[in-house]
mmCIF file of N, CA and C and ligand atoms in Angstrom:
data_model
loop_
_atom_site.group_PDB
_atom_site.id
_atom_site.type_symbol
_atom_site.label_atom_id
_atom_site.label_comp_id
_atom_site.label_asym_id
_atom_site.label_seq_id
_atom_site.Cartn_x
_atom_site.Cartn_y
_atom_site.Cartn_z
ATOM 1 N N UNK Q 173 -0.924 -10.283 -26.363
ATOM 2 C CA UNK Q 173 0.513 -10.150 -26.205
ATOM 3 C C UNK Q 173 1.068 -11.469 -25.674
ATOM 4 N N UNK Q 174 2.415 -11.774 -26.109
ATOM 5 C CA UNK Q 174 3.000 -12.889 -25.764
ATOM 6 C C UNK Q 174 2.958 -12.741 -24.183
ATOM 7 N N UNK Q 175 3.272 -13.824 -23.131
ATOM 8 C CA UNK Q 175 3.810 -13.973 -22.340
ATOM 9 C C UNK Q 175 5.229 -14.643 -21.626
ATOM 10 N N UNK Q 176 5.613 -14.100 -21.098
ATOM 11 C CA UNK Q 176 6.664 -15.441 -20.365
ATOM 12 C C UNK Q 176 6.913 -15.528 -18.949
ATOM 13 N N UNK Q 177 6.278 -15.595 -18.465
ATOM 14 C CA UNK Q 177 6.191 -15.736 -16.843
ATOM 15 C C UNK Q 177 6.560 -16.817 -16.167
ATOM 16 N N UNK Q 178 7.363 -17.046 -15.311
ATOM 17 C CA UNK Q 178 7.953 -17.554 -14.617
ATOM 18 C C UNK Q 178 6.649 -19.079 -13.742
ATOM 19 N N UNK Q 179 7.060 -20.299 -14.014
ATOM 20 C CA UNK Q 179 6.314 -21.250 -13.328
ATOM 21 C C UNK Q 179 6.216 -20.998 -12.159
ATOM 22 N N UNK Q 180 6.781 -20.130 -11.247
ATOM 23 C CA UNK Q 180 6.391 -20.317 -9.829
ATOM 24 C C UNK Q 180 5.274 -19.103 -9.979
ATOM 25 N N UNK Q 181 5.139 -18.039 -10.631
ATOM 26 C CA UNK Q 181 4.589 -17.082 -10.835
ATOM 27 C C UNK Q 181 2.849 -17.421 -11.138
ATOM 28 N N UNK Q 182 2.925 -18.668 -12.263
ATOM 29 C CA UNK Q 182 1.995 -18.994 -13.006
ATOM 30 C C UNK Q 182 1.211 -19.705 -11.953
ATOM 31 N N UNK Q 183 1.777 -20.627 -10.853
ATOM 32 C CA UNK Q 183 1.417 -21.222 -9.775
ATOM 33 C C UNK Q 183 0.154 -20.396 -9.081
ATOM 34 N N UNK Q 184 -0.033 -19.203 -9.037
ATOM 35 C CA UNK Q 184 -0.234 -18.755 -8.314
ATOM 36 C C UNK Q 184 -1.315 -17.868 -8.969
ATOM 37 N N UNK Q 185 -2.596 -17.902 -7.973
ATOM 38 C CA UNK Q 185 -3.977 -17.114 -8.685
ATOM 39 C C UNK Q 185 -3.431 -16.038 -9.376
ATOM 40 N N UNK Q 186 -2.806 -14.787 -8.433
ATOM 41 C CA UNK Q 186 -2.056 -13.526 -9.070
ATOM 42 C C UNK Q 186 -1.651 -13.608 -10.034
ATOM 43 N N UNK Q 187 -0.556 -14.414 -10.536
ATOM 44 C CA UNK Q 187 0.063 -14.798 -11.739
ATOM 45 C C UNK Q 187 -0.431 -14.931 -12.666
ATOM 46 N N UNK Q 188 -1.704 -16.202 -12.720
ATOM 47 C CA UNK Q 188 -2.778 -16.904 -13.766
ATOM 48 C C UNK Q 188 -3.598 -15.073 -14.254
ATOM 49 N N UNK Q 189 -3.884 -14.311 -13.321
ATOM 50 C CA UNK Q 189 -4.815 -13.464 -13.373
ATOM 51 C C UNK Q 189 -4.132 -12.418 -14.261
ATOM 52 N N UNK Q 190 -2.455 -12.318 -13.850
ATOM 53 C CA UNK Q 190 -1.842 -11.278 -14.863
ATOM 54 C C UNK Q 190 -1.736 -11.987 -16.077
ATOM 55 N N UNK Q 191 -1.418 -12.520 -15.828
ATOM 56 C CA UNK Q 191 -1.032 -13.642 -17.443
ATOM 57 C C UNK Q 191 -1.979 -13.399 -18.231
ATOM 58 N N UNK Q 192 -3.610 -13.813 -17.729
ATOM 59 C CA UNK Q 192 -5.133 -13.764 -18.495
ATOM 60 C C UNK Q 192 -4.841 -12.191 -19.118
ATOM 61 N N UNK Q 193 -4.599 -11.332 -18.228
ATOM 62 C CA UNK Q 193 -4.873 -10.086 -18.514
ATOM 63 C C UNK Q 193 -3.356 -9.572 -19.542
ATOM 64 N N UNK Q 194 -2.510 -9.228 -19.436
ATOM 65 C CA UNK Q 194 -1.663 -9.266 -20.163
ATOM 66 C C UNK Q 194 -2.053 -9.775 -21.162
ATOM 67 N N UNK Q 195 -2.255 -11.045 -21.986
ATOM 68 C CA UNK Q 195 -2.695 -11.816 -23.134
ATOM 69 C C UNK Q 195 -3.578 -10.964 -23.771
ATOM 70 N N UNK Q 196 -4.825 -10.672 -22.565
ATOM 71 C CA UNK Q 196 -5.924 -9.721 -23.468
ATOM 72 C C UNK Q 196 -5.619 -8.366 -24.252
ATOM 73 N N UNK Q 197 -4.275 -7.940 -24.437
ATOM 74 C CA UNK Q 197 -3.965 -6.706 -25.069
ATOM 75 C C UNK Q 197 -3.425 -6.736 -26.352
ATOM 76 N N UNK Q 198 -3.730 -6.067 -27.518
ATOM 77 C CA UNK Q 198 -3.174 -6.512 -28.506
ATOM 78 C C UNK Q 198 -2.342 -5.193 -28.515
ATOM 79 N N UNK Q 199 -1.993 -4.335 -28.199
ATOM 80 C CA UNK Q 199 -1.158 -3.619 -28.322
ATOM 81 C C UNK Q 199 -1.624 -1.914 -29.330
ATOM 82 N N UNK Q 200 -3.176 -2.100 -29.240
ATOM 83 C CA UNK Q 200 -3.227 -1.017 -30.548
ATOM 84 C C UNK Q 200 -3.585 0.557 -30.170
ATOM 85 N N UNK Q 201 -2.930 0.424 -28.743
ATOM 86 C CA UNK Q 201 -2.995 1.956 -28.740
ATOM 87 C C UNK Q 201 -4.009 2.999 -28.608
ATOM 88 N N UNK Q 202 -4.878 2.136 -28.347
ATOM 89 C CA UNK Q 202 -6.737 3.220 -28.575
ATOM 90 C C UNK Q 202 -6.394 4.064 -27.319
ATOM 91 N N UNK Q 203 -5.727 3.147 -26.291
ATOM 92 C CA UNK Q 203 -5.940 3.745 -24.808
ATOM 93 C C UNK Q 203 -5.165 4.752 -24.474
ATOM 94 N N UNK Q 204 -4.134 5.136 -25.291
ATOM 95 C CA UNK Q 204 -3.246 6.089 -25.057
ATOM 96 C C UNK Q 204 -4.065 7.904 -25.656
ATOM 97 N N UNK Q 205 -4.949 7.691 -26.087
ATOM 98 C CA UNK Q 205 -5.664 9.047 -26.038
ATOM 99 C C UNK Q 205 -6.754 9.752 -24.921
ATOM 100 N N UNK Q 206 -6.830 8.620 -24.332
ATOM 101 C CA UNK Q 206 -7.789 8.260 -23.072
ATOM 102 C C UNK Q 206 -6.504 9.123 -21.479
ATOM 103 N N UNK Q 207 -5.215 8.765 -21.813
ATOM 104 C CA UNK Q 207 -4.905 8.936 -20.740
ATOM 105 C C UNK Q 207 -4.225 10.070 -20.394
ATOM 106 N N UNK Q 208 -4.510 10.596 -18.998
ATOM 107 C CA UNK Q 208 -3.818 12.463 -18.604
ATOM 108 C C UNK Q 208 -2.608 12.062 -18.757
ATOM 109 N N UNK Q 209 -1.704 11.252 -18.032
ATOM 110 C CA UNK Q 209 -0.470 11.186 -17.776
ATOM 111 C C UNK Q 209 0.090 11.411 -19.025
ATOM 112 N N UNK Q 210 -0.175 10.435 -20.161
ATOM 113 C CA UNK Q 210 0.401 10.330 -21.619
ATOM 114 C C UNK Q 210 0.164 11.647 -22.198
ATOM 115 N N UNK Q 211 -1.179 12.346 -21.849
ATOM 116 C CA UNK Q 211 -1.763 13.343 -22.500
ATOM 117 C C UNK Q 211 -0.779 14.899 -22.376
ATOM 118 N N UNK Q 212 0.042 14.386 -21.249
ATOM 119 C CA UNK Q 212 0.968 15.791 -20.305
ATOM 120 C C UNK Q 212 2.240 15.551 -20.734
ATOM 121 N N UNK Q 213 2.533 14.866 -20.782
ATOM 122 C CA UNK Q 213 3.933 13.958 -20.602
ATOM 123 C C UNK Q 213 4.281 13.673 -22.040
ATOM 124 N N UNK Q 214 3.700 12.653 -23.133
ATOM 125 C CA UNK Q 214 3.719 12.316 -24.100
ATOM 126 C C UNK Q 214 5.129 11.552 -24.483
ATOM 127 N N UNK Q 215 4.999 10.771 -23.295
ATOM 128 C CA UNK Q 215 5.773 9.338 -23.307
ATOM 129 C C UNK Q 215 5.084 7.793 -23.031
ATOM 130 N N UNK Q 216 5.550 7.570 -24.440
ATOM 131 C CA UNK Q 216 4.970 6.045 -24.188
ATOM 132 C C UNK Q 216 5.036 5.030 -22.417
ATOM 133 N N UNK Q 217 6.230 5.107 -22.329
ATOM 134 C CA UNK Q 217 6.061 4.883 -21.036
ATOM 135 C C UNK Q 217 5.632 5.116 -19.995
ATOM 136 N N UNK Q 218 4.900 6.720 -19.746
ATOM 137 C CA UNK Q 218 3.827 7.313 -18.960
ATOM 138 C C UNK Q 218 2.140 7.446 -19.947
ATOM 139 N N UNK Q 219 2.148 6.291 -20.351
ATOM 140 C CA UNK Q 219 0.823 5.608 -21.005
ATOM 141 C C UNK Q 219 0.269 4.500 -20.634
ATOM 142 N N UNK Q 220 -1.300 3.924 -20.911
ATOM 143 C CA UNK Q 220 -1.496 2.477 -20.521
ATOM 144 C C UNK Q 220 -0.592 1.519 -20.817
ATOM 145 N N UNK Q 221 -0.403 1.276 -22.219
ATOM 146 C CA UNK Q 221 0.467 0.484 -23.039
ATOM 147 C C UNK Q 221 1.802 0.347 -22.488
ATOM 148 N N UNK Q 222 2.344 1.265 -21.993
ATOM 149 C CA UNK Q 222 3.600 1.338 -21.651
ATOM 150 C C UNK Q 222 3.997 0.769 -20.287
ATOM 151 N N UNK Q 223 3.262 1.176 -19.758
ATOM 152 C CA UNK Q 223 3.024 0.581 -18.224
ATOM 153 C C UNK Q 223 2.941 -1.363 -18.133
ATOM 154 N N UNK Q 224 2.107 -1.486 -19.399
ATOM 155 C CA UNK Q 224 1.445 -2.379 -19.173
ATOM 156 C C UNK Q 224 2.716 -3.649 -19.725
ATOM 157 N N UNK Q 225 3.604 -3.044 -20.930
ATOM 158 C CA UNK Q 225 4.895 -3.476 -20.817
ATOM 159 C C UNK Q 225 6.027 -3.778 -19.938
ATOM 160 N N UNK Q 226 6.098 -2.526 -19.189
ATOM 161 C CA UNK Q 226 6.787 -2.684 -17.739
ATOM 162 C C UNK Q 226 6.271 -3.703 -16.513
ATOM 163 N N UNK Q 227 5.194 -3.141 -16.757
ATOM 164 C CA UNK Q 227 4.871 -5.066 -15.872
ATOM 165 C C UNK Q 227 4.814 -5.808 -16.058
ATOM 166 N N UNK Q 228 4.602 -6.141 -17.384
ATOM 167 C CA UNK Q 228 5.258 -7.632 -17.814
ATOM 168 C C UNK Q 228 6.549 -7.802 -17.348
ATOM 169 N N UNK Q 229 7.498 -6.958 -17.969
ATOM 170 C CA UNK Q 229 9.170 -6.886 -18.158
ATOM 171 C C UNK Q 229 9.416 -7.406 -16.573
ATOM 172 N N UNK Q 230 8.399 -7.000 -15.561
ATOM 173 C CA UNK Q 230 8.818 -6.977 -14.062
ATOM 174 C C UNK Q 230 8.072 -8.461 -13.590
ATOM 175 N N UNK Q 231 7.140 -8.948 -14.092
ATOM 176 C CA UNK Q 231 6.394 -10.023 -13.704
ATOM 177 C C UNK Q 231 7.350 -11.050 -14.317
ATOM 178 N N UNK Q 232 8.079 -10.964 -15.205
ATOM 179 C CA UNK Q 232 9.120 -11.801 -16.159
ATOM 180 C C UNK Q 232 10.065 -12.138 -15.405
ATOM 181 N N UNK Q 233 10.402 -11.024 -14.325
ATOM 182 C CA UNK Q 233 11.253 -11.520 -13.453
ATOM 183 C C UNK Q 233 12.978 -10.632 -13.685
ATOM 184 N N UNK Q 234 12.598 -9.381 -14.540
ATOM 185 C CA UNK Q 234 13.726 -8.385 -15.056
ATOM 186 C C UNK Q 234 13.539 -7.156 -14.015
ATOM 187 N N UNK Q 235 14.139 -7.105 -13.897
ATOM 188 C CA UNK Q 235 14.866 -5.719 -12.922
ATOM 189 C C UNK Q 235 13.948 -4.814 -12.793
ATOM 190 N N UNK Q 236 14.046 -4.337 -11.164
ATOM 191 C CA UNK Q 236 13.014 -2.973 -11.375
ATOM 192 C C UNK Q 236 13.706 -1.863 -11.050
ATOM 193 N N UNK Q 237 13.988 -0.992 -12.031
ATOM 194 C CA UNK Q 237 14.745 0.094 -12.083
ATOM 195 C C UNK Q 237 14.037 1.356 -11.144
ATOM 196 N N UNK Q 238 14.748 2.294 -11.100
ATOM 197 C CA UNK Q 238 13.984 3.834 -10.240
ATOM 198 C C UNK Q 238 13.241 4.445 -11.987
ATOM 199 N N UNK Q 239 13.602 4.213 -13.004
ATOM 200 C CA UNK Q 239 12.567 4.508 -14.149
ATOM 201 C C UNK Q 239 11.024 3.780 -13.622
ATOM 202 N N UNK Q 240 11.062 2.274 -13.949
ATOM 203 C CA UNK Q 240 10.395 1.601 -13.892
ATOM 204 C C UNK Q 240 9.234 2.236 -12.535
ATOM 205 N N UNK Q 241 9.817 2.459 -11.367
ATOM 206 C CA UNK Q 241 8.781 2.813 -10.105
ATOM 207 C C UNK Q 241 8.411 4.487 -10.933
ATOM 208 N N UNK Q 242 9.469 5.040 -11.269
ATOM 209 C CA UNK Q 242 8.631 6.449 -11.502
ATOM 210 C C UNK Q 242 7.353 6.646 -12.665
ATOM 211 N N UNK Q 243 7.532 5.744 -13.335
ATOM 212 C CA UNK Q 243 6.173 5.476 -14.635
ATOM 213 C C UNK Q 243 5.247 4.460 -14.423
ATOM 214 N N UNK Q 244 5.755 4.032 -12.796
ATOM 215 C CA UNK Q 244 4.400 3.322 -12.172
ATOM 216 C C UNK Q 244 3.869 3.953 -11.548
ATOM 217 N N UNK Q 245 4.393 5.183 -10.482
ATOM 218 C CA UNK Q 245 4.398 5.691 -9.403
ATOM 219 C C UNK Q 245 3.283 6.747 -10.049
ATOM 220 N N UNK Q 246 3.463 6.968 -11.852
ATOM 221 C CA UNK Q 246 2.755 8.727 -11.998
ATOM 222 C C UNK Q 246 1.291 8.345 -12.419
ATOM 223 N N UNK Q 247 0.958 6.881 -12.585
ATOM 224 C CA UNK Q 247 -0.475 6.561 -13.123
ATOM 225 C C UNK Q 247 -1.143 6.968 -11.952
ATOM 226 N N UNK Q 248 -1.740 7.536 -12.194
ATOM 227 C CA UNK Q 248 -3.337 8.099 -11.444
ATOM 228 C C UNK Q 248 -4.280 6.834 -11.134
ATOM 229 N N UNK Q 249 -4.231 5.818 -11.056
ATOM 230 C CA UNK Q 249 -4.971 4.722 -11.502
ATOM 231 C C UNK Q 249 -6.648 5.488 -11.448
ATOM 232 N N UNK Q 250 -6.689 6.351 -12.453
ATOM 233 C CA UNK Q 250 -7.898 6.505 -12.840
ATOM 234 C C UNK Q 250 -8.884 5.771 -13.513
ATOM 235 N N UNK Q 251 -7.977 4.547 -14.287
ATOM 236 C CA UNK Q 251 -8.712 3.725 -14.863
ATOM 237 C C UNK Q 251 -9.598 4.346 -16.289
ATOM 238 N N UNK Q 252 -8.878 5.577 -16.798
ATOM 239 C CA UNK Q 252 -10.101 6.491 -17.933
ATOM 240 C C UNK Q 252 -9.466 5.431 -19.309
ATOM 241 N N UNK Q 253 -8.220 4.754 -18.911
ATOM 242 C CA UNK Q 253 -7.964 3.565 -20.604
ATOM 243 C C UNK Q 253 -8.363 2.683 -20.352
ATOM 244 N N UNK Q 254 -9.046 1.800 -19.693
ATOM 245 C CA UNK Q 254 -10.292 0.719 -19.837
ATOM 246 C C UNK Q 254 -11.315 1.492 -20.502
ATOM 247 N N UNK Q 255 -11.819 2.777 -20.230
ATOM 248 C CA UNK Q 255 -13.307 2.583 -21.310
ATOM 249 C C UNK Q 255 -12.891 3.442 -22.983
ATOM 250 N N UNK Q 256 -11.481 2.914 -23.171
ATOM 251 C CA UNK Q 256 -11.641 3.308 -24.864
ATOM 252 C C UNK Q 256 -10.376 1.319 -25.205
ATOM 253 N N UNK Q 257 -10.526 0.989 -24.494
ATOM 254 C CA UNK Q 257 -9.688 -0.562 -24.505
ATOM 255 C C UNK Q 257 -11.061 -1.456 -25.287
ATOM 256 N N UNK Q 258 -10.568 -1.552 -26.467
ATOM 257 C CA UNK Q 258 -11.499 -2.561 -26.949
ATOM 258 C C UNK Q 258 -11.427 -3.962 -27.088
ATOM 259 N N UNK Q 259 -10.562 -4.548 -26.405
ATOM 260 C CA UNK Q 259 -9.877 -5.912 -26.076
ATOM 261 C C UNK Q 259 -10.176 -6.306 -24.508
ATOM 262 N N UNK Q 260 -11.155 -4.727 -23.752
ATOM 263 C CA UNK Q 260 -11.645 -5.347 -22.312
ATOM 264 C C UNK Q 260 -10.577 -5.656 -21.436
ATOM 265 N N UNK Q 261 -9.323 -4.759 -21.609
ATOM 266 C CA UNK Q 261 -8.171 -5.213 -21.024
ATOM 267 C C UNK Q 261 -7.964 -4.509 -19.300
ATOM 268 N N UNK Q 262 -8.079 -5.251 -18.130
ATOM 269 C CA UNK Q 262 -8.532 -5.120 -16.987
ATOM 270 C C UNK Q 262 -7.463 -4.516 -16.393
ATOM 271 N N UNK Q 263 -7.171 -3.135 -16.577
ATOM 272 C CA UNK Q 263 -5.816 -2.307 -16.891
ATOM 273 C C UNK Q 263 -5.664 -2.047 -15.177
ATOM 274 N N UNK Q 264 -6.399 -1.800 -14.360
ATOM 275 C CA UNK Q 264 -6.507 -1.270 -13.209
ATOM 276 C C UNK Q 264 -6.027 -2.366 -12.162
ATOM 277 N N UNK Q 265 -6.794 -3.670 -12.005
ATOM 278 C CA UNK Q 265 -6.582 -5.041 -11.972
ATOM 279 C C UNK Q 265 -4.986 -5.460 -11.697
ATOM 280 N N UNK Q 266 -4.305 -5.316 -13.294
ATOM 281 C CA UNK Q 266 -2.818 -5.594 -13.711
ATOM 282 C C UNK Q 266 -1.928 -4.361 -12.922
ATOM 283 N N UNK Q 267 -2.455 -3.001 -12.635
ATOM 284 C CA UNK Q 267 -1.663 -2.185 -12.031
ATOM 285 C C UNK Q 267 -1.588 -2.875 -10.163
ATOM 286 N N UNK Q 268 -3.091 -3.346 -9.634
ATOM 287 C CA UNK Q 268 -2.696 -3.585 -8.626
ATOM 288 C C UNK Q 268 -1.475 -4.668 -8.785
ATOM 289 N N UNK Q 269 -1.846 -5.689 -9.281
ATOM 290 C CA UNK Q 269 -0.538 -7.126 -9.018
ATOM 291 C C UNK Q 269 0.637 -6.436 -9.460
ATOM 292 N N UNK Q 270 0.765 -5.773 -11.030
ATOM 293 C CA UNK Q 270 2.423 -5.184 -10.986
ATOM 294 C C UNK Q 270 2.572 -4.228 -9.386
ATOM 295 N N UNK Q 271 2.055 -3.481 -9.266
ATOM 296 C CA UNK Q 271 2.563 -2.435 -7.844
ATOM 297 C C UNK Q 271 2.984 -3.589 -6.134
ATOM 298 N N UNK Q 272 2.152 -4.064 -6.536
ATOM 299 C CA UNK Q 272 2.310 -5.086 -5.593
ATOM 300 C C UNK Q 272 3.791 -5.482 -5.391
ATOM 301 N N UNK Q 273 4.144 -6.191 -6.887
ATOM 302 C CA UNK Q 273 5.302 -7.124 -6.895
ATOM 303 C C UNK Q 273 6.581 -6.122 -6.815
ATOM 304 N N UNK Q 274 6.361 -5.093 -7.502
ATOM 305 C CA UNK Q 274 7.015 -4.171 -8.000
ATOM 306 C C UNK Q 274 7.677 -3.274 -5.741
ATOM 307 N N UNK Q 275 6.191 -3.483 -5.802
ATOM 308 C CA UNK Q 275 6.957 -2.541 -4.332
ATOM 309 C C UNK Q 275 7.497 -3.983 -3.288
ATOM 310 N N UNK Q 276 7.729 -4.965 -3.550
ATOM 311 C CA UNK Q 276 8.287 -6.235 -2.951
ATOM 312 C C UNK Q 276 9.838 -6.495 -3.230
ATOM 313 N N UNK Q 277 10.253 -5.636 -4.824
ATOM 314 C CA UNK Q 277 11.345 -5.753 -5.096
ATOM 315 C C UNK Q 277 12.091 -4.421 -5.484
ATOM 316 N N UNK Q 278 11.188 -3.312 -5.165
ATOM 317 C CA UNK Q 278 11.582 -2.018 -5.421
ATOM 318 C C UNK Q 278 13.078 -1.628 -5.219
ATOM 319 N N UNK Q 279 13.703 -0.723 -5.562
ATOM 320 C CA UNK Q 279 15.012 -0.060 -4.945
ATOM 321 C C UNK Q 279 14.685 0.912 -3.996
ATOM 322 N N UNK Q 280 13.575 1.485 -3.573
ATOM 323 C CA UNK Q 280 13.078 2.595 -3.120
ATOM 324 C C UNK Q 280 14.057 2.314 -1.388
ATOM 325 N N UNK Q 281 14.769 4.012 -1.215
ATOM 326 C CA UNK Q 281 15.220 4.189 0.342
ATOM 327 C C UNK Q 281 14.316 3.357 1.272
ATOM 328 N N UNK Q 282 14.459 2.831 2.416
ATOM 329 C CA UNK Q 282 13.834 2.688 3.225
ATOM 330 C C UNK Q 282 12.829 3.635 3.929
ATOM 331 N N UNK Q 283 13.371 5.022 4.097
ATOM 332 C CA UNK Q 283 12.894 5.985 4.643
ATOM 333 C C UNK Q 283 11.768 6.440 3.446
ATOM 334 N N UNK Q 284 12.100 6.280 2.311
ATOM 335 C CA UNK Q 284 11.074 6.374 1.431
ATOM 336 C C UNK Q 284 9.459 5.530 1.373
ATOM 337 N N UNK Q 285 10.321 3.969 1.718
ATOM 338 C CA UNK Q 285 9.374 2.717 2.185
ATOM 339 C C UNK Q 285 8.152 3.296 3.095
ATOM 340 N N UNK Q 286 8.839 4.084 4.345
ATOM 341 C CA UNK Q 286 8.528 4.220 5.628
ATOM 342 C C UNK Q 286 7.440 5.182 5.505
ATOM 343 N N UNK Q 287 7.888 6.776 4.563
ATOM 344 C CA UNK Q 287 6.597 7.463 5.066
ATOM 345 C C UNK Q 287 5.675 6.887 3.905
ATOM 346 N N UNK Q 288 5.756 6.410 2.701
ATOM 347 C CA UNK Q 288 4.505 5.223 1.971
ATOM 348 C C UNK Q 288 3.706 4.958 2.586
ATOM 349 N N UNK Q 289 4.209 3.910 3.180
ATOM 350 C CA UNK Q 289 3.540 3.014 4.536
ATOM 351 C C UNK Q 289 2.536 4.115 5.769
ATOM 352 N N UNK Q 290 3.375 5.172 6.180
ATOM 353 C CA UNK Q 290 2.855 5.931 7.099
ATOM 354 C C UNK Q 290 1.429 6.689 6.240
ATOM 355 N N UNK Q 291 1.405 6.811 4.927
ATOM 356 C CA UNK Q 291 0.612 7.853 4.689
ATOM 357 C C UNK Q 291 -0.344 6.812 4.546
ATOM 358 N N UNK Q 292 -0.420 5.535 3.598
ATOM 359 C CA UNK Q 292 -1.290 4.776 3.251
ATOM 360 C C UNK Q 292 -1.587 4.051 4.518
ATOM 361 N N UNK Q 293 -1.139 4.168 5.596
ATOM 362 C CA UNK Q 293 -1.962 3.336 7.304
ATOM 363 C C UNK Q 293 -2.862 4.882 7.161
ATOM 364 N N UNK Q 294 -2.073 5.874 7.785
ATOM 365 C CA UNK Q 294 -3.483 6.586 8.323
ATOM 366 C C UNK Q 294 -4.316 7.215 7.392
ATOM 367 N N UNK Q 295 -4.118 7.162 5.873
ATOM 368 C CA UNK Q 295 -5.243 7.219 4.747
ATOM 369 C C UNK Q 295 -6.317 6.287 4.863
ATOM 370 N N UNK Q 296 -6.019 4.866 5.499
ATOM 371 C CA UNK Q 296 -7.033 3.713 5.485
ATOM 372 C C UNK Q 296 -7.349 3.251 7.235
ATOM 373 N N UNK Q 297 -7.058 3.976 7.869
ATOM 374 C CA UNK Q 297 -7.536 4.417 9.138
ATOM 375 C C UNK Q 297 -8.357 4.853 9.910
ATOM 376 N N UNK Q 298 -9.623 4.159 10.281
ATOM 377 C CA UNK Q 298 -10.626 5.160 10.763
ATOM 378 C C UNK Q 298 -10.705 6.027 12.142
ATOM 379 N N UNK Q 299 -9.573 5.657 12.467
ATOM 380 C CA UNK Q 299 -9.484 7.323 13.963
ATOM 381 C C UNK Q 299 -8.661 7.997 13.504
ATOM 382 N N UNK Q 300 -8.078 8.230 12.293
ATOM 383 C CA UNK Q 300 -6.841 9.375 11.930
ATOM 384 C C UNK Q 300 -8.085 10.060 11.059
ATOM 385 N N UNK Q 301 -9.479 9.677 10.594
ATOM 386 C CA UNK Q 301 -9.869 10.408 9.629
ATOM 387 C C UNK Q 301 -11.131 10.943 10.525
ATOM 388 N N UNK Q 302 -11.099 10.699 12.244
ATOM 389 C CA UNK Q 302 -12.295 11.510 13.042
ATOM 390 C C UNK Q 302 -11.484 12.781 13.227
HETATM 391 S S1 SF4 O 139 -5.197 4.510 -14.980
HETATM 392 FE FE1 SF4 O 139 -5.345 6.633 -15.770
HETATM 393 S S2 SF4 O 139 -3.274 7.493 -15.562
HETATM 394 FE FE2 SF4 O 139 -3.099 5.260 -15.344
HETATM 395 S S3 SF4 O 139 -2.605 4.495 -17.373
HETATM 396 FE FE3 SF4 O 139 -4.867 4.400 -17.204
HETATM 397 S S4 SF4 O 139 -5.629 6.361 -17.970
HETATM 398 FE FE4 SF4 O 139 -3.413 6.592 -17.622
HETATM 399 S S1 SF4 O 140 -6.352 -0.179 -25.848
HETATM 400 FE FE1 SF4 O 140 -6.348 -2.095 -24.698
HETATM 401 S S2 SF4 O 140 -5.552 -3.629 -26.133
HETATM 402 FE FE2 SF4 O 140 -5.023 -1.603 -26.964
HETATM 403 S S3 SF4 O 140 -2.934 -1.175 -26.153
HETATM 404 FE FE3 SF4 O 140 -4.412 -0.248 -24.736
HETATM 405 S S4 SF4 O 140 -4.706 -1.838 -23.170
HETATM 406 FE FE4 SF4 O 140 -3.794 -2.853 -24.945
#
């Protein structure tokens, strides 16, 4: 897939790493039979492929809509469309850096921000889990 990413973006390991990965997709869809979300839903945009568009669109430096977080937000990152991806496309990888950037420029409430944050501290916490 084409790219167009932003030079300050490209600067930067993260960037080089989405870029590599992004490139590696040709777009043909194997992975969308592989996945629950697509499998329930049966929207391109709650698919690998689709996702994998939206983070470009967002790594490009285009708007991140409350669509955009909710068809990031529903991947399971199960990772089950890497093993029918025959282009080796490091789908799991590209979800961390898009979520990353994506929750840096989110629209999400604050209070929304807040219990995120609260669940993922004491999920990765080892005296909230004695
Ligand atoms: S990680 Fe799982 S839920 Fe997410 S796009 Fe891949 S197969 Fe679908
Ligand atoms: S199977 Fe791989 S190359 Fe094909 S669309 Fe899905 S991620 Fe891209």
């Amino acid at each position: 897939m084409q790219t167009n990413l932003p030079t300050d973006l490209l600067a930067t390991e993260q960037g080089q790493t989405a870029d590599k990965i992004l490139r590696s997709c040709v777009h043909c869809g194997f992975c969308l039979s592989t996945c629950p979300t697509y499998g329930i839903l049966g929207d391109e945009l709650d698919s690998p492929r689709g996702r994998i568009y939206l983070i470009k669109s967002v790594l490009e430096g285009n708007e991140v809509s409350k669509d955009t977080l909710d068809h990031l937000d529903r991947c399971l990152t199960c990772r089950s469309c890497e093993t029918t991806c025959p282009s080796g496309v490091e789908y799991g990888h590209l979800l961390d850096i898009g979520r990353e950037v994506v929750e840096e420029r989110s629209p999400r409430h604050p209070l929304q921000r807040l219990s995120r944050y609260a669940v993922r501290k004491s999920l990765t916490t080892a005296w909230f889990l004695i």
